[in-house]
XYZ file of C-alpha atoms in Angstrom:
616
model
C -32.316 31.473 1.569
C -34.450 28.605 0.394
C -36.027 25.760 2.293
C -37.184 22.587 0.560
C -39.721 20.640 2.610
C -38.790 17.058 1.885
C -36.576 14.420 3.451
C -33.098 13.881 2.023
C -32.073 10.196 2.188
C -28.393 9.339 1.878
C -28.683 7.718 -1.576
C -30.258 10.925 -2.857
C -27.229 12.834 -1.664
C -25.037 10.364 -3.540
C -26.997 10.790 -6.792
C -26.839 14.567 -6.436
C -23.052 14.408 -6.173
C -22.782 12.082 -9.146
C -24.783 14.551 -11.275
C -22.665 17.445 -10.064
C -19.408 15.658 -10.896
C -20.534 15.170 -14.497
C -21.345 18.853 -14.942
C -18.741 21.370 -16.038
C -20.513 24.549 -14.940
C -21.477 24.265 -11.269
C -21.607 26.409 -8.204
C -19.682 25.779 -5.031
C -22.011 25.420 -2.073
C -22.132 25.205 1.684
C -24.543 22.544 2.940
C -25.979 21.332 6.194
C -27.965 18.125 5.817
C -30.200 16.925 8.606
C -30.563 13.180 8.264
C -33.065 11.642 10.648
C -33.280 7.939 9.895
C -34.743 6.832 13.217
C -38.134 7.494 14.708
C -36.923 10.322 16.930
C -37.885 13.945 16.713
C -34.618 15.108 15.146
C -32.882 18.415 15.722
C -34.416 21.877 15.436
C -31.798 24.587 14.902
C -32.617 28.293 15.212
C -30.556 31.475 15.274
C -31.720 35.034 16.014
C -29.928 38.373 15.471
C -26.613 36.570 14.946
C -23.572 38.847 14.696
C -19.974 37.804 14.109
C -17.121 40.320 14.043
C -13.348 40.084 13.727
C -10.610 42.611 14.540
C -9.920 44.989 11.676
C -6.198 44.956 10.960
C -6.165 48.291 9.144
C -8.551 50.222 11.358
C -9.086 50.289 15.080
C -12.170 48.346 16.027
C -13.985 45.339 14.574
C -15.314 44.416 11.151
C -18.681 42.674 10.865
C -18.857 39.457 8.879
C -22.396 38.451 9.847
C -24.910 41.152 10.668
C -28.121 40.343 12.528
C -28.997 37.067 10.804
C -32.153 35.168 11.757
C -33.163 31.754 10.502
C -34.103 28.181 11.302
C -33.581 24.622 10.113
C -35.984 21.768 10.784
C -35.597 17.955 10.609
C -35.984 16.431 7.167
C -35.304 19.714 5.371
C -32.636 20.954 3.007
C -31.607 24.520 3.723
C -29.421 26.313 1.177
C -27.249 29.373 1.745
C -26.027 31.066 -1.420
C -23.793 34.054 -1.980
C -20.524 35.269 -3.547
C -17.169 34.110 -2.264
C -16.084 35.711 0.974
C -19.499 36.963 2.033
C -19.597 34.942 5.260
C -21.285 31.669 4.394
C -18.593 29.501 5.975
C -18.555 31.830 8.986
C -22.277 31.264 9.431
C -21.791 27.501 9.335
C -18.904 27.729 11.825
C -21.019 29.862 14.140
C -23.961 27.455 14.022
C -21.683 24.461 14.569
C -19.751 26.157 17.401
C -16.469 26.249 15.480
C -15.618 29.939 15.315
C -11.997 30.902 15.800
C -10.733 32.459 19.009
C -10.233 35.842 17.318
C -13.926 36.226 16.470
C -16.616 37.902 18.541
C -20.137 36.477 18.450
C -23.497 37.844 19.609
C -27.067 36.639 19.248
C -28.866 33.398 20.061
C -28.226 29.944 18.627
C -30.661 27.374 20.021
C -30.810 23.593 19.696
C -34.353 22.321 20.216
C -35.246 25.668 21.791
C -32.379 25.647 24.277
C -28.880 27.065 24.352
C -26.541 24.091 24.414
C -23.655 22.472 22.599
C -24.301 19.831 19.967
C -23.571 16.411 21.485
C -21.292 13.882 19.788
C -23.278 11.824 17.307
C -26.000 14.467 16.999
C -24.183 16.521 14.389
C -21.201 16.268 12.059
C -19.263 18.763 9.967
C -17.585 18.261 6.588
C -15.127 21.100 6.022
C -14.051 22.751 2.766
C -10.769 20.852 2.657
C -10.879 17.061 2.460
C -8.329 16.192 5.160
C -7.913 12.478 4.442
C -5.046 9.991 4.737
C -4.069 9.751 1.098
C -2.377 6.321 1.312
C -5.517 4.511 2.458
C -8.150 3.017 0.186
C -11.764 4.177 0.430
C -12.720 0.990 2.262
C -9.832 1.306 4.734
C -10.454 4.982 5.453
C -14.148 4.463 6.206
C -13.638 1.216 8.148
C -10.898 2.678 10.361
C -13.201 5.596 11.085
C -16.057 3.207 11.887
C -13.861 1.438 14.439
C -13.082 4.783 16.077
C -16.564 6.294 16.065
C -18.953 3.401 16.617
C -19.409 2.011 20.144
C -17.776 -1.155 21.438
C -21.224 -2.701 21.795
C -21.043 -3.260 18.042
C -18.884 -6.135 16.793
C -16.133 -5.653 14.222
C -18.339 -7.355 11.662
C -21.203 -4.965 12.375
C -18.871 -1.988 12.068
C -17.528 -3.302 8.775
C -21.061 -3.816 7.462
C -21.986 -0.255 8.489
C -18.905 1.063 6.674
C -19.641 -0.893 3.498
C -23.297 0.105 3.536
C -22.386 3.794 3.874
C -19.876 3.519 1.033
C -22.533 2.003 -1.222
C -25.093 4.632 -0.212
C -22.669 7.310 -1.365
C -22.069 5.549 -4.693
C -18.429 4.667 -4.016
C -18.678 0.882 -4.266
C -16.652 0.836 -7.502
C -13.831 2.773 -5.816
C -13.681 0.824 -2.546
C -10.191 -0.545 -3.244
C -8.833 2.648 -4.786
C -6.389 4.687 -2.746
C -7.551 8.191 -1.962
C -4.394 9.673 -3.456
C -2.857 13.091 -3.159
C 0.242 14.969 -4.197
C 2.304 12.842 -6.569
C -0.080 9.886 -6.358
C -3.168 9.527 -8.532
C -6.302 8.454 -6.751
C -9.898 9.582 -6.413
C -11.430 12.578 -8.132
C -12.273 15.682 -6.139
C -15.952 14.776 -5.972
C -15.176 11.239 -4.820
C -12.910 12.556 -2.062
C -15.718 14.792 -0.906
C -18.050 11.789 -0.763
C -15.470 9.870 1.285
C -15.424 12.773 3.761
C -19.224 12.632 3.921
C -19.123 8.835 4.352
C -16.895 9.183 7.401
C -19.243 11.644 9.070
C -22.383 9.659 8.125
C -21.237 6.528 9.973
C -22.896 7.582 13.235
C -26.087 8.584 11.384
C -26.045 12.178 12.720
C -29.296 14.117 12.829
C -27.575 17.282 11.604
C -24.833 17.373 8.989
C -23.019 20.557 7.989
C -21.250 20.512 4.611
C -18.981 23.364 3.629
C -18.172 23.861 -0.072
C -19.422 20.739 -1.834
C -19.969 21.451 -5.548
C -23.596 21.930 -6.428
C -25.799 23.800 -8.913
C -28.958 24.715 -7.088
C -31.249 27.571 -7.995
C -34.539 28.708 -6.498
C -37.773 29.849 -8.134
C -38.581 31.821 -4.993
C -35.341 33.742 -5.270
C -36.086 34.342 -8.941
C -39.176 36.412 -7.942
C -37.399 37.683 -4.851
C -35.169 39.666 -7.166
C -37.575 40.369 -10.078
C -40.071 42.362 -7.998
C -37.298 44.718 -6.846
C -36.068 45.682 -10.308
C -33.479 42.937 -10.864
C -35.156 40.434 -13.221
C -33.119 37.534 -14.515
C -32.333 37.965 -18.256
C -33.591 35.349 -20.664
C -31.335 32.298 -21.164
C -29.143 33.222 -18.185
C -28.569 30.983 -15.206
C -30.583 32.439 -12.287
C -27.854 31.574 -9.780
C -25.286 33.480 -11.845
C -27.620 36.469 -12.071
C -28.444 36.545 -8.349
C -24.798 36.292 -7.274
C -23.688 38.827 -9.848
C -26.289 41.318 -8.610
C -24.962 41.305 -5.029
C -21.238 40.900 -5.811
C -19.143 43.990 -5.099
C -16.024 42.919 -6.933
C -17.161 44.112 -10.360
C -19.189 47.314 -10.438
C -19.678 47.248 -14.215
C -19.940 44.486 -16.752
C -17.161 45.510 -19.082
C -17.729 42.642 -21.513
C -21.325 43.635 -22.228
C -20.596 47.361 -22.062
C -23.465 48.143 -19.729
C -23.739 51.727 -18.528
C -25.867 53.347 -15.872
C -26.520 50.147 -13.963
C -27.382 50.349 -10.263
C -24.230 50.158 -8.096
C -23.832 46.927 -6.138
C -23.966 48.654 -2.749
C -27.284 50.229 -3.682
C -28.617 46.915 -5.003
C -27.684 45.196 -1.751
C -29.341 47.927 0.272
C -32.538 47.690 -1.815
C -32.698 43.909 -1.472
C -31.936 44.044 2.258
C -34.672 46.581 2.995
C -37.094 44.715 0.770
C -36.478 41.475 2.621
C -36.865 43.120 6.035
C -40.278 44.436 5.025
C -41.405 41.262 3.290
C -43.785 38.564 4.469
C -40.956 36.039 4.132
C -38.969 37.772 6.853
C -41.964 37.925 9.177
C -42.620 34.243 8.536
C -39.024 33.373 9.397
C -39.199 35.212 12.739
C -42.588 33.658 13.453
C -41.263 30.178 12.670
C -38.228 30.721 14.923
C -40.495 31.764 17.794
C -42.804 28.778 17.268
C -39.903 26.296 17.117
C -38.339 27.699 20.280
C -41.652 27.582 22.126
C -42.549 24.078 20.977
C -39.107 22.607 21.655
C -38.312 24.439 24.896
C -39.512 21.540 27.003
C -38.144 18.894 24.682
C -35.652 16.278 25.770
C -31.977 17.003 25.476
C -30.007 15.146 22.837
C -27.966 12.366 24.417
C -24.299 11.983 23.612
C -23.648 8.917 21.477
C -21.072 6.384 22.609
C -17.929 5.659 20.631
C -15.002 3.257 20.972
C -13.186 3.203 24.315
C -9.699 4.624 24.789
C -7.834 1.327 24.360
C -9.659 0.532 21.116
C -8.935 4.023 19.809
C -5.221 3.642 20.571
C -5.046 0.256 18.817
C -6.965 1.461 15.747
C -4.963 4.686 15.460
C -1.693 2.769 15.820
C -2.724 0.336 13.086
C -3.916 3.107 10.756
C -0.807 5.200 11.298
C 1.457 2.173 10.800
C -0.163 1.448 7.419
C 0.125 5.095 6.407
C 3.818 5.237 7.348
C 4.477 2.018 5.451
C 2.863 3.305 2.255
C 4.064 6.900 2.435
C 7.570 6.793 0.970
C 8.399 10.232 2.339
C 7.680 9.290 5.941
C 10.553 6.839 6.565
C 11.608 4.887 3.462
C 13.213 7.801 1.658
C 15.017 8.754 4.850
C 16.258 5.187 5.252
C 17.782 5.313 1.777
C 19.488 8.639 2.487
C 20.749 7.373 5.866
C 22.264 4.289 4.236
C 24.083 6.463 1.689
C 25.335 8.765 4.440
C 26.394 5.745 6.480
C 28.445 4.453 3.561
C 29.942 7.928 3.127
C 30.923 8.118 6.820
C 32.335 4.586 6.693
C 34.599 5.446 3.753
C 35.739 8.815 5.125
C 36.564 7.376 8.564
C 37.821 3.943 7.450
C 40.560 2.179 9.435
C 40.510 4.455 12.451
C 43.287 2.650 14.300
C 44.510 3.592 17.809
C 47.020 6.371 17.183
C 46.569 9.879 18.551
C 44.916 11.085 15.344
C 42.177 8.498 15.741
C 40.994 10.235 18.927
C 39.850 13.299 16.996
C 38.541 11.175 14.134
C 36.406 9.035 16.461
C 35.026 12.153 18.137
C 34.165 13.774 14.806
C 32.433 10.626 13.556
C 30.326 10.280 16.700
C 29.472 13.980 16.666
C 28.244 13.752 13.067
C 26.071 10.750 13.889
C 24.557 12.332 17.015
C 24.035 15.731 15.375
C 23.522 15.656 11.626
C 22.255 12.109 11.105
C 19.484 12.763 13.628
C 19.040 16.301 12.285
C 17.597 14.843 9.083
C 14.666 13.441 11.045
C 12.940 16.764 10.380
C 12.427 15.468 6.825
C 9.283 13.713 8.007
C 7.740 16.999 9.142
C 5.485 17.519 6.057
C 3.970 14.052 6.435
C 3.331 14.665 10.123
C 1.649 18.001 9.348
C -0.742 16.125 7.040
C -1.472 13.734 9.912
C -2.168 16.740 12.133
C -4.739 18.038 9.630
C -6.589 14.712 9.733
C -6.358 14.680 13.531
C -7.723 18.213 13.779
C -10.746 17.340 11.630
C -11.478 14.121 13.485
C -10.923 15.668 16.915
C -13.301 18.551 16.192
C -15.949 16.023 15.158
C -15.380 14.083 18.374
C -13.985 10.865 16.861
C -11.247 10.564 19.516
C -9.099 12.643 21.829
C -5.575 14.035 21.751
C -4.145 11.404 24.113
C -5.182 8.518 21.847
C -3.637 10.316 18.865
C -0.291 10.779 20.638
C -0.224 7.125 21.717
C -1.109 5.910 18.235
C 1.460 8.086 16.475
C 4.194 7.158 18.964
C 3.788 3.375 18.876
C 3.302 3.196 15.111
C 6.594 5.022 14.514
C 8.743 2.847 16.798
C 9.409 -0.039 14.329
C 10.422 2.353 11.542
C 12.693 4.411 13.770
C 14.285 1.199 15.041
C 14.891 0.102 11.438
C 16.521 3.359 10.342
C 18.642 3.304 13.494
C 19.787 -0.307 13.096
C 20.739 -0.541 9.401
C 22.642 2.769 8.948
C 23.969 2.356 12.506
C 25.532 -1.011 11.657
C 27.201 0.452 8.567
C 28.607 3.431 10.487
C 29.721 1.342 13.458
C 31.436 -1.699 11.978
C 33.010 -0.485 8.727
C 35.151 2.278 10.303
C 36.075 -0.053 13.184
C 34.559 1.522 16.289
C 34.814 -0.074 19.738
C 34.490 -3.856 19.397
C 31.853 -5.774 21.294
C 28.179 -6.345 20.662
C 27.208 -4.580 23.895
C 28.817 -1.368 22.623
C 27.002 -1.685 19.310
C 23.642 -2.243 21.011
C 24.160 0.871 23.139
C 25.146 2.843 20.028
C 21.936 1.834 18.208
C 19.775 2.503 21.288
C 21.206 5.985 21.673
C 20.755 6.724 17.968
C 17.164 5.468 18.236
C 16.526 7.715 21.258
C 17.916 10.752 19.435
C 15.743 10.194 16.377
C 12.669 9.656 18.527
C 13.537 12.814 20.426
C 13.893 14.927 17.283
C 10.537 13.629 16.060
C 9.025 14.610 19.418
C 10.533 18.073 19.099
C 9.078 18.468 15.610
C 5.654 17.407 16.927
C 5.817 20.356 19.330
C 6.825 22.632 16.456
C 3.933 21.293 14.338
C 1.425 22.088 17.083
C 2.681 25.691 17.219
C 3.749 26.329 13.592
C 1.573 24.135 11.304
C 3.207 25.397 8.108
C 5.661 23.252 6.140
C 8.352 25.796 5.398
C 8.087 27.801 8.613
C 7.988 24.620 10.705
C 11.087 23.114 9.104
C 12.987 26.387 9.481
C 11.919 26.665 13.116
C 12.885 23.061 13.899
C 16.217 23.422 12.110
C 16.959 26.645 14.005
C 16.221 25.044 17.383
C 18.434 22.063 16.617
C 21.194 24.321 15.310
C 21.309 26.155 18.627
C 21.339 22.878 20.533
C 24.220 21.534 18.434
C 26.264 24.689 19.056
C 25.650 24.452 22.784
C 26.061 20.684 23.055
C 29.701 20.759 24.110
C 31.615 19.638 21.001
C 32.256 22.675 18.805
C 33.000 24.599 21.971
C 34.065 22.405 24.895
C 31.889 22.567 28.030
C 34.380 24.537 30.154
C 34.859 27.074 27.357
C 31.186 27.801 26.674
C 30.052 31.355 27.564
C 27.978 31.117 30.734
C 25.014 33.320 29.765
C 22.574 31.361 27.620
C 25.064 28.886 26.100
C 26.164 27.171 29.343
C 23.164 28.100 31.439
C 20.630 26.869 30.452
C 21.187 25.670 26.838
C 24.029 23.218 27.539
C 21.946 21.365 30.132
C 18.644 21.297 28.251
C 20.066 20.435 24.808
C 19.762 16.705 24.187
C 23.043 16.779 22.236
C 24.968 17.084 25.507
C 23.709 13.690 26.680
C 24.003 12.184 23.194
C 27.662 13.248 22.917
C 28.489 12.084 26.424
C 26.761 8.729 26.004
C 28.401 8.008 22.637
C 31.829 9.177 23.779
C 31.733 7.097 26.977
C 30.528 4.072 25.015
C 33.403 4.489 22.549
C 36.390 5.588 24.668
C 35.886 3.775 27.972
C 38.089 0.671 27.957
C 40.107 1.701 24.862
C 43.900 1.935 24.898
C 45.684 4.296 22.532
C 49.341 4.636 21.571
C 51.756 6.106 24.150
C 49.853 4.326 26.966
C 46.935 6.756 26.732
C 43.672 5.272 28.024
C 40.145 6.255 26.992
C 39.069 7.526 30.431
C 41.868 10.072 30.396
C 40.855 11.214 26.919
C 37.262 11.703 28.106
C 38.343 13.826 31.106
C 41.122 15.901 29.577
C 40.299 16.255 25.880
C 36.488 16.102 25.755
C 35.856 17.474 29.291
C 33.101 14.958 29.997
C 31.389 14.497 33.362
C 32.604 11.090 34.578
C 30.580 10.920 37.789
C 27.859 8.741 36.218
C 27.653 5.968 33.623
C 26.650 6.118 29.994
C 23.342 4.447 30.843
C 22.302 7.525 32.789
C 22.779 9.614 29.630
C 20.605 7.154 27.702
C 17.945 7.237 30.410
C 17.931 11.053 30.325
C 17.388 10.989 26.564
C 14.411 8.632 26.848
C 13.092 10.781 29.685
C 13.302 13.815 27.393
C 11.345 11.884 24.753
C 8.528 11.309 27.242
C 8.713 14.936 28.383
C 8.549 16.303 24.817
C 5.550 14.092 23.984
C 3.796 15.270 27.146
C 4.517 18.887 26.175
C 2.996 18.224 22.751
C -0.067 16.660 24.366
C -0.293 19.529 26.841
C -0.238 22.130 24.063
C -3.064 20.385 22.192
C -5.188 19.985 25.320
C -4.529 23.563 26.445
C -5.653 24.926 23.090
C -8.658 22.590 23.260
C -9.694 23.806 26.718
C -8.976 27.478 26.082
C -11.149 27.740 22.962
C -14.477 27.601 24.867
C -13.161 30.101 27.427
C -12.041 32.528 24.746
C -15.284 32.007 22.826
C -17.371 32.728 25.934
C -15.319 35.848 26.610
C -15.678 37.058 23.037
C -19.444 36.357 22.880
C -20.723 39.662 24.257
C -23.608 41.887 23.199
C -22.896 44.455 20.503
C -24.662 47.779 20.168
C -25.246 47.887 16.452
C -28.203 48.271 14.117
C -29.571 44.893 13.113
C -29.428 44.043 9.424
C -30.440 40.867 7.681
C -28.209 40.847 4.625
C -24.534 39.916 4.740
C -22.178 42.329 3.031
C -20.567 40.429 0.160
C -16.875 40.986 -0.340
C -13.758 39.445 -1.864
C -13.859 37.345 -5.023
C -16.014 36.971 -8.169
C -19.444 35.286 -8.032
C -18.216 31.766 -8.596
C -19.435 30.193 -5.361
C -22.884 29.379 -4.040
C -22.855 27.949 -0.591
C -25.572 25.521 0.259
C -26.630 24.390 3.677
C -28.726 21.216 3.826
C -30.889 20.391 6.813
């Protein structure tokens, strides 16, 4: 570890990133930057005998990731953590920031200003390894939308915009303000610029403690140079010290095959030597002494107050606006689907043209309506990948306290309504009028409303799937499987009275939305129609389609909209349950462990191509 005793202003961070981007041989780093731009005392962070373990899948018991770590970070300092990939640097950051997963077990003390407490909103921020950003927005839009969400309502829109622009300039992104972030299939910012956008978003509230995981950097330390040399591991001439240090403690390559070295000290032995040396060094004693002094001095200090952010209504409006813009610019969200729906509508119109009123038209009308209610709405799952990307952004912003789950659900719901209405109206008109379905504008309006409800319902179902299975392929397969079962049990392929009672009739037939979609569409189409041989539509509904005629088609439509609300509430409930259970699980898993304290992490996994830096 190294600690540099000087303040780190935001422009300096920007210049550091600009230098790093122009270099071709850099280290990856984990940072935590403490920025204290006011006259307050800042945040003192200490951790003592910190252990983190996870269940070992191959052996019974737990595997230690962090082993007895002790350290501190003070205001105005840059603290760097370096080590090979997979050695636990990100785990240390997650532990200090209170972000460990529910499957981890933590022991030891983590104190904020000498007390055990959670970091309040606005006091700290966390920039993760992955830049979860809305790729269709420009730099200016992304930062300004975030400013509207994070900054309090006591600030005017103009003040928020000025704060956003000032932060963008401080991070050296003024020349890219109107450039879209970009992503898959769309060119945009470079990797380093995206990272700076992520930092911009978290710097808006001027946090006193900023954690950065995996920004590219190329730091080395003179202290570490002699930390290693005195124990028999001097850095060779003309070799990068960082490369040498990481190579010495990396377990992936026991011998340097390229240089043909023989008889070198095994990595495990080198780690053990360095660990014991550090434990007996003055540096270690100084660290423990500093931790004790900080805890004693700050024990009576004032608690950090939670910063205010935008109220719930403002969050809903901003999230709706941002999501609407994203959906408009993301061709895969709705526009591509609209094109496919129009083509399918034309195909249905040509296959079922000139339906007429003979007996054959009864089956034809039923097949057409079934296809619309089942397969046309089935394709709504095509927007699942785009929604998963939205979920990634939501997860990052929620963990940093920008807004809550309820505001996200409201924003996503209201922003999607105009697009769903559009892709229900245009293909719906083609499918309805060209084949010659039941005449009358009131029948057409009902048809479009029911199609709109079905599409909204499928999107709600896929939101639930995304909250449980946040993987593209697995999520689409899961959603398709659920809808396939519902279609089979909806009462068309097998009429209601013929469905097997276990599972298919009770409960699937009654909980599948296709039942109410079929019944609503069939009642809307057949009621009032007269067919050849004096056969009326009501008789067809009772005898051929076995529909329940005790209530009107509007009840079926109301049930569908009720299911939409229910599915959205289930989605919200899942998110909030996970949110509330994490602290409970974490408290349960944070128990003392009877193990021998060590200071050094055990490096594992990949080659020494990552340094992780932690700025404070």
